[in-house]
């Protein structure tokens, strides 16, 4: 079924009211999701299901590329997986090997040319690639290659991989990929289709998750294990940081290009990005969020009657807070799951819908109560401010805001769309100023040490740069000159 907010007459209405509609708009944005399968007669159909499970990682575009025994066929477009693919479109993707991608643009504009998988005919045969992450030296490599005559067809950093592979003098695909990976720096979990072979690789720091699974005789790789659950596939293991895994008629083979280095797993995958029913970096996301909430309750207790999550990402942290504090848990806000990331207000003169388009208070839960409101992060603060107001207007006696991560003081350079530093509230204001801005009765953030302890790894294994400012991979200082991740829709 097509989502009503994305089609028909709403598309023709003029006033786009994105800011207010998306409760995550002042948060960090999702990045991308990748999927690959080798050895199944329904490879494209299973890719569709895999991408469906990964939809939360990117809603701008989606695509599937399949090997039909003679060439790589690709179907992709702008929009949601369920809106883009139907039986007829999937039937145009035959074969036993396929890769797929859902995209949110952190590098390159949001347009069809940048939708993935990107397919190229190269001197090593046809190649398709899907990428989750962000290369910190893509501009530099691109300029160099363009200076030597290369012609890029997209503005996405992902295309750099294919150009570097095509220029490699090595004869094998894995050899060419090794050459390419030796040049790039930053975050990448990539899946390639090279003829019938599916190849997966993860950057040496392992910023983004990537896991190998099995379905009978077929093998699958996916950004998150929730994709395996939908397919009834079993998790085999993570693709290791610095590893290249090849799935082909010989089974699974592994090659290291930079294994054994210090890792930089993105802690924000646990805080917000990944689905709670996934296991990433060897840890259940739901368990990690619950541990954040328990720790938060110990660090920042509140005199309250009920713990209310900001759904959906605050749910498990609020459960943890409730467990540790003994304060009952209550669903005081209900989320409308049918609002897309772009809500079009029919006529702004009718009324100002605000955050209530997506989150509506349950008066019987919050009326007259002192509330602990638990959210995963506070970035610009605009949504928190509105939610405090919504709860108070609905009868809450007090609202104590608790954030299950530390203050976000720095932007991400590794594949997450973040506001510039000057737009990050915690980079500009102290705790009391932020509390006053959001008009909460009290405010408490989980500490950096507390978050890492609850995540089960230290900063020597995880990236927490958006909280600490300690970036594990250097990047060019371009932040104040321009938006890091310009969006031109
Ligand atoms: S800077 Fe933050 S969002 Fe980016 S990779 Fe590091 S922890 Fe994740």
JSON list of N, CA, C and O and ligand atoms in Angstrom, two decimals, residues 28 207-208 266-268 273 412 414 416 463-466, ligand 1:
[
{"chain": "A", "resi": 28, "resn": "UNK", "atom": "N", "xyz": [20.21, 14.15, 15.29]},
{"chain": "A", "resi": 28, "resn": "UNK", "atom": "CA", "xyz": [21.07, 13.65, 14.23]},
{"chain": "A", "resi": 28, "resn": "UNK", "atom": "C", "xyz": [20.22, 12.81, 13.29]},
{"chain": "A", "resi": 28, "resn": "UNK", "atom": "O", "xyz": [19.32, 12.12, 13.73]},
{"chain": "A", "resi": 207, "resn": "UNK", "atom": "N", "xyz": [33.43, 1.97, 11.98]},
{"chain": "A", "resi": 207, "resn": "UNK", "atom": "CA", "xyz": [32.47, 2.98, 12.44]},
{"chain": "A", "resi": 207, "resn": "UNK", "atom": "C", "xyz": [31.02, 2.48, 12.34]},
{"chain": "A", "resi": 207, "resn": "UNK", "atom": "O", "xyz": [30.24, 2.60, 13.26]},
{"chain": "A", "resi": 208, "resn": "UNK", "atom": "N", "xyz": [30.69, 1.96, 11.16]},
{"chain": "A", "resi": 208, "resn": "UNK", "atom": "CA", "xyz": [29.31, 1.53, 10.92]},
{"chain": "A", "resi": 208, "resn": "UNK", "atom": "C", "xyz": [29.20, 0.01, 11.02]},
{"chain": "A", "resi": 208, "resn": "UNK", "atom": "O", "xyz": [30.14, -0.70, 10.65]},
{"chain": "A", "resi": 266, "resn": "UNK", "atom": "N", "xyz": [30.68, 3.49, 16.28]},
{"chain": "A", "resi": 266, "resn": "UNK", "atom": "CA", "xyz": [29.87, 4.71, 16.54]},
{"chain": "A", "resi": 266, "resn": "UNK", "atom": "C", "xyz": [28.90, 4.45, 17.70]},
{"chain": "A", "resi": 266, "resn": "UNK", "atom": "O", "xyz": [27.95, 3.66, 17.56]},
{"chain": "A", "resi": 267, "resn": "UNK", "atom": "N", "xyz": [29.10, 5.15, 18.80]},
{"chain": "A", "resi": 267, "resn": "UNK", "atom": "CA", "xyz": [28.23, 4.92, 19.96]},
{"chain": "A", "resi": 267, "resn": "UNK", "atom": "C", "xyz": [26.80, 5.40, 19.69]},
{"chain": "A", "resi": 267, "resn": "UNK", "atom": "O", "xyz": [25.85, 4.93, 20.31]},
{"chain": "A", "resi": 268, "resn": "UNK", "atom": "N", "xyz": [26.66, 6.31, 18.72]},
{"chain": "A", "resi": 268, "resn": "UNK", "atom": "CA", "xyz": [25.31, 6.79, 18.39]},
{"chain": "A", "resi": 268, "resn": "UNK", "atom": "C", "xyz": [24.43, 5.72, 17.75]},
{"chain": "A", "resi": 268, "resn": "UNK", "atom": "O", "xyz": [23.22, 5.83, 17.72]},
{"chain": "A", "resi": 273, "resn": "UNK", "atom": "N", "xyz": [20.58, 5.46, 16.25]},
{"chain": "A", "resi": 273, "resn": "UNK", "atom": "CA", "xyz": [20.41, 5.07, 14.85]},
{"chain": "A", "resi": 273, "resn": "UNK", "atom": "C", "xyz": [19.85, 3.68, 14.64]},
{"chain": "A", "resi": 273, "resn": "UNK", "atom": "O", "xyz": [18.96, 3.46, 13.85]},
{"chain": "A", "resi": 412, "resn": "UNK", "atom": "N", "xyz": [29.30, 15.39, 13.42]},
{"chain": "A", "resi": 412, "resn": "UNK", "atom": "CA", "xyz": [29.89, 14.11, 12.99]},
{"chain": "A", "resi": 412, "resn": "UNK", "atom": "C", "xyz": [30.51, 14.28, 11.61]},
{"chain": "A", "resi": 412, "resn": "UNK", "atom": "O", "xyz": [29.96, 14.99, 10.77]},
{"chain": "A", "resi": 414, "resn": "UNK", "atom": "N", "xyz": [31.57, 11.35, 10.04]},
{"chain": "A", "resi": 414, "resn": "UNK", "atom": "CA", "xyz": [31.69, 9.94, 9.62]},
{"chain": "A", "resi": 414, "resn": "UNK", "atom": "C", "xyz": [30.36, 9.35, 9.16]},
{"chain": "A", "resi": 414, "resn": "UNK", "atom": "O", "xyz": [30.05, 8.19, 9.44]},
{"chain": "A", "resi": 416, "resn": "UNK", "atom": "N", "xyz": [27.06, 10.78, 9.47]},
{"chain": "A", "resi": 416, "resn": "UNK", "atom": "CA", "xyz": [25.80, 11.15, 10.10]},
{"chain": "A", "resi": 416, "resn": "UNK", "atom": "C", "xyz": [25.53, 12.62, 9.80]},
{"chain": "A", "resi": 416, "resn": "UNK", "atom": "O", "xyz": [26.43, 13.45, 9.92]},
{"chain": "A", "resi": 463, "resn": "UNK", "atom": "N", "xyz": [33.78, 5.39, 18.90]},
{"chain": "A", "resi": 463, "resn": "UNK", "atom": "CA", "xyz": [33.81, 6.81, 18.58]},
{"chain": "A", "resi": 463, "resn": "UNK", "atom": "C", "xyz": [32.70, 7.48, 19.40]},
{"chain": "A", "resi": 463, "resn": "UNK", "atom": "O", "xyz": [31.56, 7.02, 19.40]},
{"chain": "A", "resi": 464, "resn": "UNK", "atom": "N", "xyz": [33.07, 8.54, 20.09]},
{"chain": "A", "resi": 464, "resn": "UNK", "atom": "CA", "xyz": [32.08, 9.35, 20.81]},
{"chain": "A", "resi": 464, "resn": "UNK", "atom": "C", "xyz": [32.39, 10.83, 20.52]},
{"chain": "A", "resi": 464, "resn": "UNK", "atom": "O", "xyz": [32.17, 11.69, 21.36]},
{"chain": "A", "resi": 465, "resn": "UNK", "atom": "N", "xyz": [32.92, 11.08, 19.32]},
{"chain": "A", "resi": 465, "resn": "UNK", "atom": "CA", "xyz": [33.45, 12.41, 18.99]},
{"chain": "A", "resi": 465, "resn": "UNK", "atom": "C", "xyz": [32.40, 13.51, 19.06]},
{"chain": "A", "resi": 465, "resn": "UNK", "atom": "O", "xyz": [32.73, 14.65, 19.40]},
{"chain": "A", "resi": 466, "resn": "UNK", "atom": "N", "xyz": [31.15, 13.18, 18.74]},
{"chain": "A", "resi": 466, "resn": "UNK", "atom": "CA", "xyz": [30.13, 14.25, 18.78]},
{"chain": "A", "resi": 466, "resn": "UNK", "atom": "C", "xyz": [29.86, 14.69, 20.21]},
{"chain": "A", "resi": 466, "resn": "UNK", "atom": "O", "xyz": [29.29, 15.75, 20.42]},
{"chain": "B", "resi": 1, "resn": "LIG", "atom": "S1", "xyz": [30.91, 11.54, 15.74]},
{"chain": "B", "resi": 1, "resn": "LIG", "atom": "FE1", "xyz": [29.13, 10.73, 16.88]},
{"chain": "B", "resi": 1, "resn": "LIG", "atom": "S2", "xyz": [27.64, 10.14, 15.31]},
{"chain": "B", "resi": 1, "resn": "LIG", "atom": "FE2", "xyz": [29.65, 10.39, 14.29]},
{"chain": "B", "resi": 1, "resn": "LIG", "atom": "S3", "xyz": [30.57, 8.35, 14.27]},
{"chain": "B", "resi": 1, "resn": "LIG", "atom": "FE3", "xyz": [31.31, 9.37, 16.10]},
{"chain": "B", "resi": 1, "resn": "LIG", "atom": "S4", "xyz": [29.83, 8.80, 17.73]},
{"chain": "B", "resi": 1, "resn": "LIG", "atom": "FE4", "xyz": [28.90, 8.33, 15.75]}
]
